[in-house]
């Protein structure tokens, strides 16, 4: 038979019991935001490049999880126009993330794939992962209001078994015992990155206006051992420079 214990039944004597809490198995999500003044010019250029890419291949890559979403070829990191317009910025963000994460010296970041996505009204992207890469992410070029949120799922499926009755919007550690999804409303000029094994999806684009397009550049990268210890300062001018060393 179970025993009901009410919080009012006991008073914790700090001199008798020393209490501590450790947070284990954390999952990082990295967010980097450009200054609005910088993002405007960069995004205008990227929007034109993405529209040109769409015009050259309006069918794009087809897959079951992209419901009405246009997906470009995955080799945009080899395209000189995208190299000039975007890769130096992506390089900066990835290398800073590696430093903050504590990646060992001698390891480099290899940019494996990069593609553009266009979500129109009514489109969505269902739940998926980006195996077998290490880090994946998106840079948001154009984001009309209500054009679809990024939904990231709690990777520990057991948490969903019995969520705790934790206060809503609490900043206490209990939030990690009850949250099953992280719902992010993207912002233009923002990078969102996460481990590639983290399940995520994009909700339905609900924009009713004619110009409903939501645009982003998405990428996969992995860590490879090269023995390099110095960050290459030279700008990108070829696909070979897509290997980032720090």
Coordinates of C-alpha atoms in Angstrom, one line a residue:
X1 CA 0.0 0.0 0.0
X2 CA 1.3 3.4 -0.9
X3 CA 2.0 6.3 1.5
X4 CA 1.0 9.8 0.8
X5 CA 3.5 12.4 1.9
X6 CA 2.5 16.1 1.9
X7 CA 5.0 18.9 1.6
X8 CA 3.6 20.4 4.8
X9 CA 4.3 17.2 6.8
X10 CA 8.0 17.9 7.3
X11 CA 10.5 20.8 7.7
X12 CA 13.9 20.2 6.3
X13 CA 16.7 20.8 8.8
X14 CA 19.6 22.2 6.9
X15 CA 22.0 21.2 9.6
X16 CA 21.0 17.6 9.4
X17 CA 20.6 17.1 5.7
X18 CA 22.9 18.5 3.0
X19 CA 21.1 18.5 -0.3
X20 CA 22.6 18.9 -3.8
X21 CA 21.3 18.3 -7.4
X22 CA 23.3 17.3 -10.4
X23 CA 22.0 17.8 -14.0
X24 CA 23.1 14.9 -16.1
X25 CA 22.6 14.0 -19.8
X26 CA 22.1 17.6 -21.1
X27 CA 21.5 18.2 -24.8
X28 CA 22.8 21.5 -26.1
X29 CA 21.1 23.7 -28.7
X30 CA 23.3 26.5 -30.0
X31 CA 21.7 29.8 -31.1
X32 CA 23.6 32.6 -32.8
X33 CA 22.0 35.9 -33.9
X34 CA 23.4 38.4 -36.4
X35 CA 23.1 42.1 -35.8
X36 CA 19.9 43.3 -37.5
X37 CA 21.9 45.8 -39.7
X38 CA 24.2 43.0 -40.9
X39 CA 21.4 40.4 -41.4
X40 CA 19.3 42.6 -43.7
X41 CA 22.0 42.8 -46.5
X42 CA 23.1 39.2 -46.1
X43 CA 19.5 37.9 -46.2
X44 CA 18.6 39.9 -49.2
X45 CA 21.5 38.4 -51.1
X46 CA 20.7 34.9 -49.9
X47 CA 17.1 35.2 -50.8
X48 CA 18.0 36.1 -54.4
X49 CA 20.4 33.1 -54.6
X50 CA 17.8 30.7 -53.2
X51 CA 15.1 32.0 -55.6
X52 CA 17.6 31.5 -58.5
X53 CA 18.2 27.9 -57.3
X54 CA 14.5 27.3 -57.1
X55 CA 14.1 28.6 -60.7
X56 CA 16.8 26.3 -62.0
X57 CA 15.3 23.2 -60.2
X58 CA 11.7 23.8 -59.1
X59 CA 11.1 20.1 -58.4
X60 CA 14.0 19.8 -56.0
X61 CA 14.7 16.8 -53.9
X62 CA 11.7 14.7 -53.0
X63 CA 11.3 12.8 -49.8
X64 CA 8.4 11.5 -47.6
X65 CA 9.1 13.8 -44.6
X66 CA 8.9 17.1 -46.6
X67 CA 5.2 17.7 -47.1
X68 CA 5.0 20.5 -49.6
X69 CA 8.4 21.9 -48.7
X70 CA 11.0 22.6 -51.5
X71 CA 14.4 21.1 -50.9
X72 CA 17.4 22.1 -53.1
X73 CA 20.4 20.0 -54.0
X74 CA 22.7 19.3 -51.0
X75 CA 25.8 20.7 -52.6
X76 CA 25.3 24.4 -52.2
X77 CA 28.5 24.6 -50.2
X78 CA 30.3 23.9 -53.5
X79 CA 28.6 26.7 -55.3
X80 CA 30.8 29.8 -55.6
X81 CA 27.9 32.2 -55.1
X82 CA 26.9 30.6 -51.8
X83 CA 30.6 30.3 -50.8
X84 CA 31.1 34.0 -51.2
X85 CA 27.8 35.0 -49.6
X86 CA 27.5 32.6 -46.7
X87 CA 30.3 30.2 -45.9
X88 CA 32.7 32.7 -44.1
X89 CA 29.8 33.5 -41.8
X90 CA 28.9 29.8 -41.3
X91 CA 32.6 29.1 -40.7
X92 CA 32.8 31.7 -37.9
X93 CA 29.7 30.2 -36.1
X94 CA 30.8 26.6 -36.4
X95 CA 34.3 27.3 -35.1
X96 CA 33.0 29.4 -32.1
X97 CA 30.6 26.5 -31.3
X98 CA 33.5 24.0 -31.4
X99 CA 35.5 26.2 -29.0
X100 CA 32.6 26.6 -26.6
X101 CA 31.8 22.9 -26.6
X102 CA 35.4 21.9 -25.8
X103 CA 36.3 20.0 -28.9
X104 CA 39.9 18.7 -28.6
X105 CA 42.7 20.3 -30.5
X106 CA 43.6 18.5 -33.7
X107 CA 40.0 18.0 -34.8
X108 CA 38.5 20.0 -37.7
X109 CA 35.0 20.6 -38.8
X110 CA 34.0 19.2 -42.2
X111 CA 31.0 20.8 -43.8
X112 CA 29.4 17.8 -45.5
X113 CA 26.2 19.1 -47.0
X114 CA 24.3 22.4 -47.3
X115 CA 20.9 23.0 -48.9
X116 CA 18.1 25.5 -49.1
X117 CA 14.5 25.0 -47.9
X118 CA 11.4 26.9 -48.9
X119 CA 8.2 26.3 -46.9
X120 CA 5.1 27.7 -48.5
X121 CA 1.6 28.0 -47.0
X122 CA 0.3 24.6 -45.8
X123 CA 3.7 22.9 -46.0
X124 CA 5.6 21.2 -43.1
X125 CA 8.5 18.9 -42.4
X126 CA 7.8 15.8 -40.3
X127 CA 10.0 14.4 -37.6
X128 CA 13.5 13.3 -38.6
X129 CA 17.2 13.3 -37.7
X130 CA 20.4 14.0 -39.7
X131 CA 22.4 10.8 -39.3
X132 CA 25.4 10.2 -39.3
X133 CA 26.7 13.8 -38.9
X134 CA 27.8 15.3 -35.6
X135 CA 26.2 18.8 -35.8
X136 CA 23.3 20.1 -37.9
X137 CA 21.5 23.4 -38.1
X138 CA 19.7 26.1 -40.1
X139 CA 20.2 29.7 -40.8
X140 CA 16.9 31.6 -41.2
X141 CA 16.8 33.9 -44.3
X142 CA 13.2 34.8 -44.4
X143 CA 10.6 34.1 -41.7
X144 CA 7.1 35.5 -42.1
X145 CA 5.0 35.4 -38.9
X146 CA 3.3 32.0 -38.4
X147 CA 5.3 30.3 -41.2
X148 CA 6.2 27.3 -39.1
X149 CA 8.2 26.7 -35.8
X150 CA 11.1 24.4 -35.3
X151 CA 10.1 21.7 -32.8
X152 CA 12.8 19.8 -31.1
X153 CA 11.9 16.6 -29.2
X154 CA 13.3 15.3 -25.9
X155 CA 15.7 12.5 -26.9
X156 CA 15.2 10.5 -23.6
X157 CA 11.9 8.8 -24.5
X158 CA 11.5 7.5 -21.0
X159 CA 10.8 11.1 -19.8
X160 CA 7.5 11.0 -21.7
X161 CA 6.3 8.0 -19.6
X162 CA 5.4 10.0 -16.5
X163 CA 5.9 13.8 -16.6
X164 CA 6.3 15.5 -13.2
X165 CA 3.7 18.1 -12.1
X166 CA 6.2 20.9 -12.3
X167 CA 5.2 24.6 -12.2
X168 CA 4.5 26.0 -15.6
X169 CA 7.5 28.1 -17.1
X170 CA 9.6 27.3 -14.1
X171 CA 13.4 27.9 -14.4
X172 CA 14.1 25.3 -11.7
X173 CA 15.6 22.0 -12.6
X174 CA 12.2 20.3 -12.7
X175 CA 11.6 21.8 -16.2
X176 CA 13.9 19.0 -17.5
X177 CA 11.6 16.3 -16.0
X178 CA 8.5 17.5 -17.7
X179 CA 9.4 19.1 -21.0
X180 CA 9.0 16.8 -24.0
X181 CA 9.4 19.3 -26.8
X182 CA 11.2 22.6 -27.4
X183 CA 9.1 24.9 -29.6
X184 CA 11.2 27.6 -31.3
X185 CA 9.8 30.4 -33.4
X186 CA 12.6 31.2 -35.9
X187 CA 13.9 34.7 -36.4
X188 CA 15.5 36.1 -39.5
X189 CA 19.3 36.3 -39.2
X190 CA 19.5 33.5 -36.7
X191 CA 21.4 30.2 -36.6
X192 CA 20.0 27.3 -34.7
X193 CA 22.2 24.2 -34.3
X194 CA 22.0 20.9 -32.4
X195 CA 23.5 17.4 -32.4
X196 CA 22.5 15.7 -35.6
X197 CA 20.8 12.8 -33.7
X198 CA 18.3 15.1 -32.1
X199 CA 14.8 14.5 -33.5
X200 CA 13.1 17.6 -34.9
X201 CA 10.4 18.8 -37.2
X202 CA 8.9 22.0 -38.7
X203 CA 5.2 22.8 -38.0
X204 CA 2.7 23.9 -40.7
X205 CA 3.2 27.2 -42.4
X206 CA -0.1 29.0 -41.6
X207 CA 0.6 32.3 -43.4
X208 CA -2.4 33.4 -45.4
X209 CA -0.8 36.2 -47.3
X210 CA 0.4 35.7 -50.9
X211 CA 4.1 36.1 -49.9
X212 CA 4.2 33.1 -47.5
X213 CA 7.6 31.7 -48.3
X214 CA 9.8 30.8 -45.3
X215 CA 13.4 30.3 -46.4
X216 CA 16.4 28.8 -44.6
X217 CA 19.8 27.3 -45.4
X218 CA 20.4 24.0 -43.6
X219 CA 23.7 22.1 -43.2
X220 CA 25.4 19.0 -41.8
X221 CA 28.9 18.9 -40.4
X222 CA 31.2 16.4 -38.7
X223 CA 34.4 16.4 -36.7
X224 CA 37.4 14.8 -38.4
X225 CA 40.9 14.4 -37.1
X226 CA 43.5 16.3 -39.1
X227 CA 46.1 17.2 -36.4
X228 CA 45.6 20.9 -37.2
X229 CA 45.9 23.3 -34.3
X230 CA 45.6 26.7 -36.1
X231 CA 42.4 28.2 -37.6
X232 CA 42.9 29.0 -41.2
X233 CA 42.2 32.7 -41.6
X234 CA 42.0 32.8 -45.4
X235 CA 38.5 33.3 -46.8
X236 CA 36.7 30.4 -48.6
X237 CA 37.4 30.2 -52.3
X238 CA 36.8 26.5 -53.0
X239 CA 35.0 23.5 -51.7
X240 CA 38.3 22.3 -50.2
X241 CA 38.0 25.2 -47.7
X242 CA 34.8 23.7 -46.4
X243 CA 37.0 21.8 -43.9
X244 CA 37.3 24.2 -41.0
X245 CA 40.3 23.9 -38.8
X246 CA 40.8 25.6 -35.4

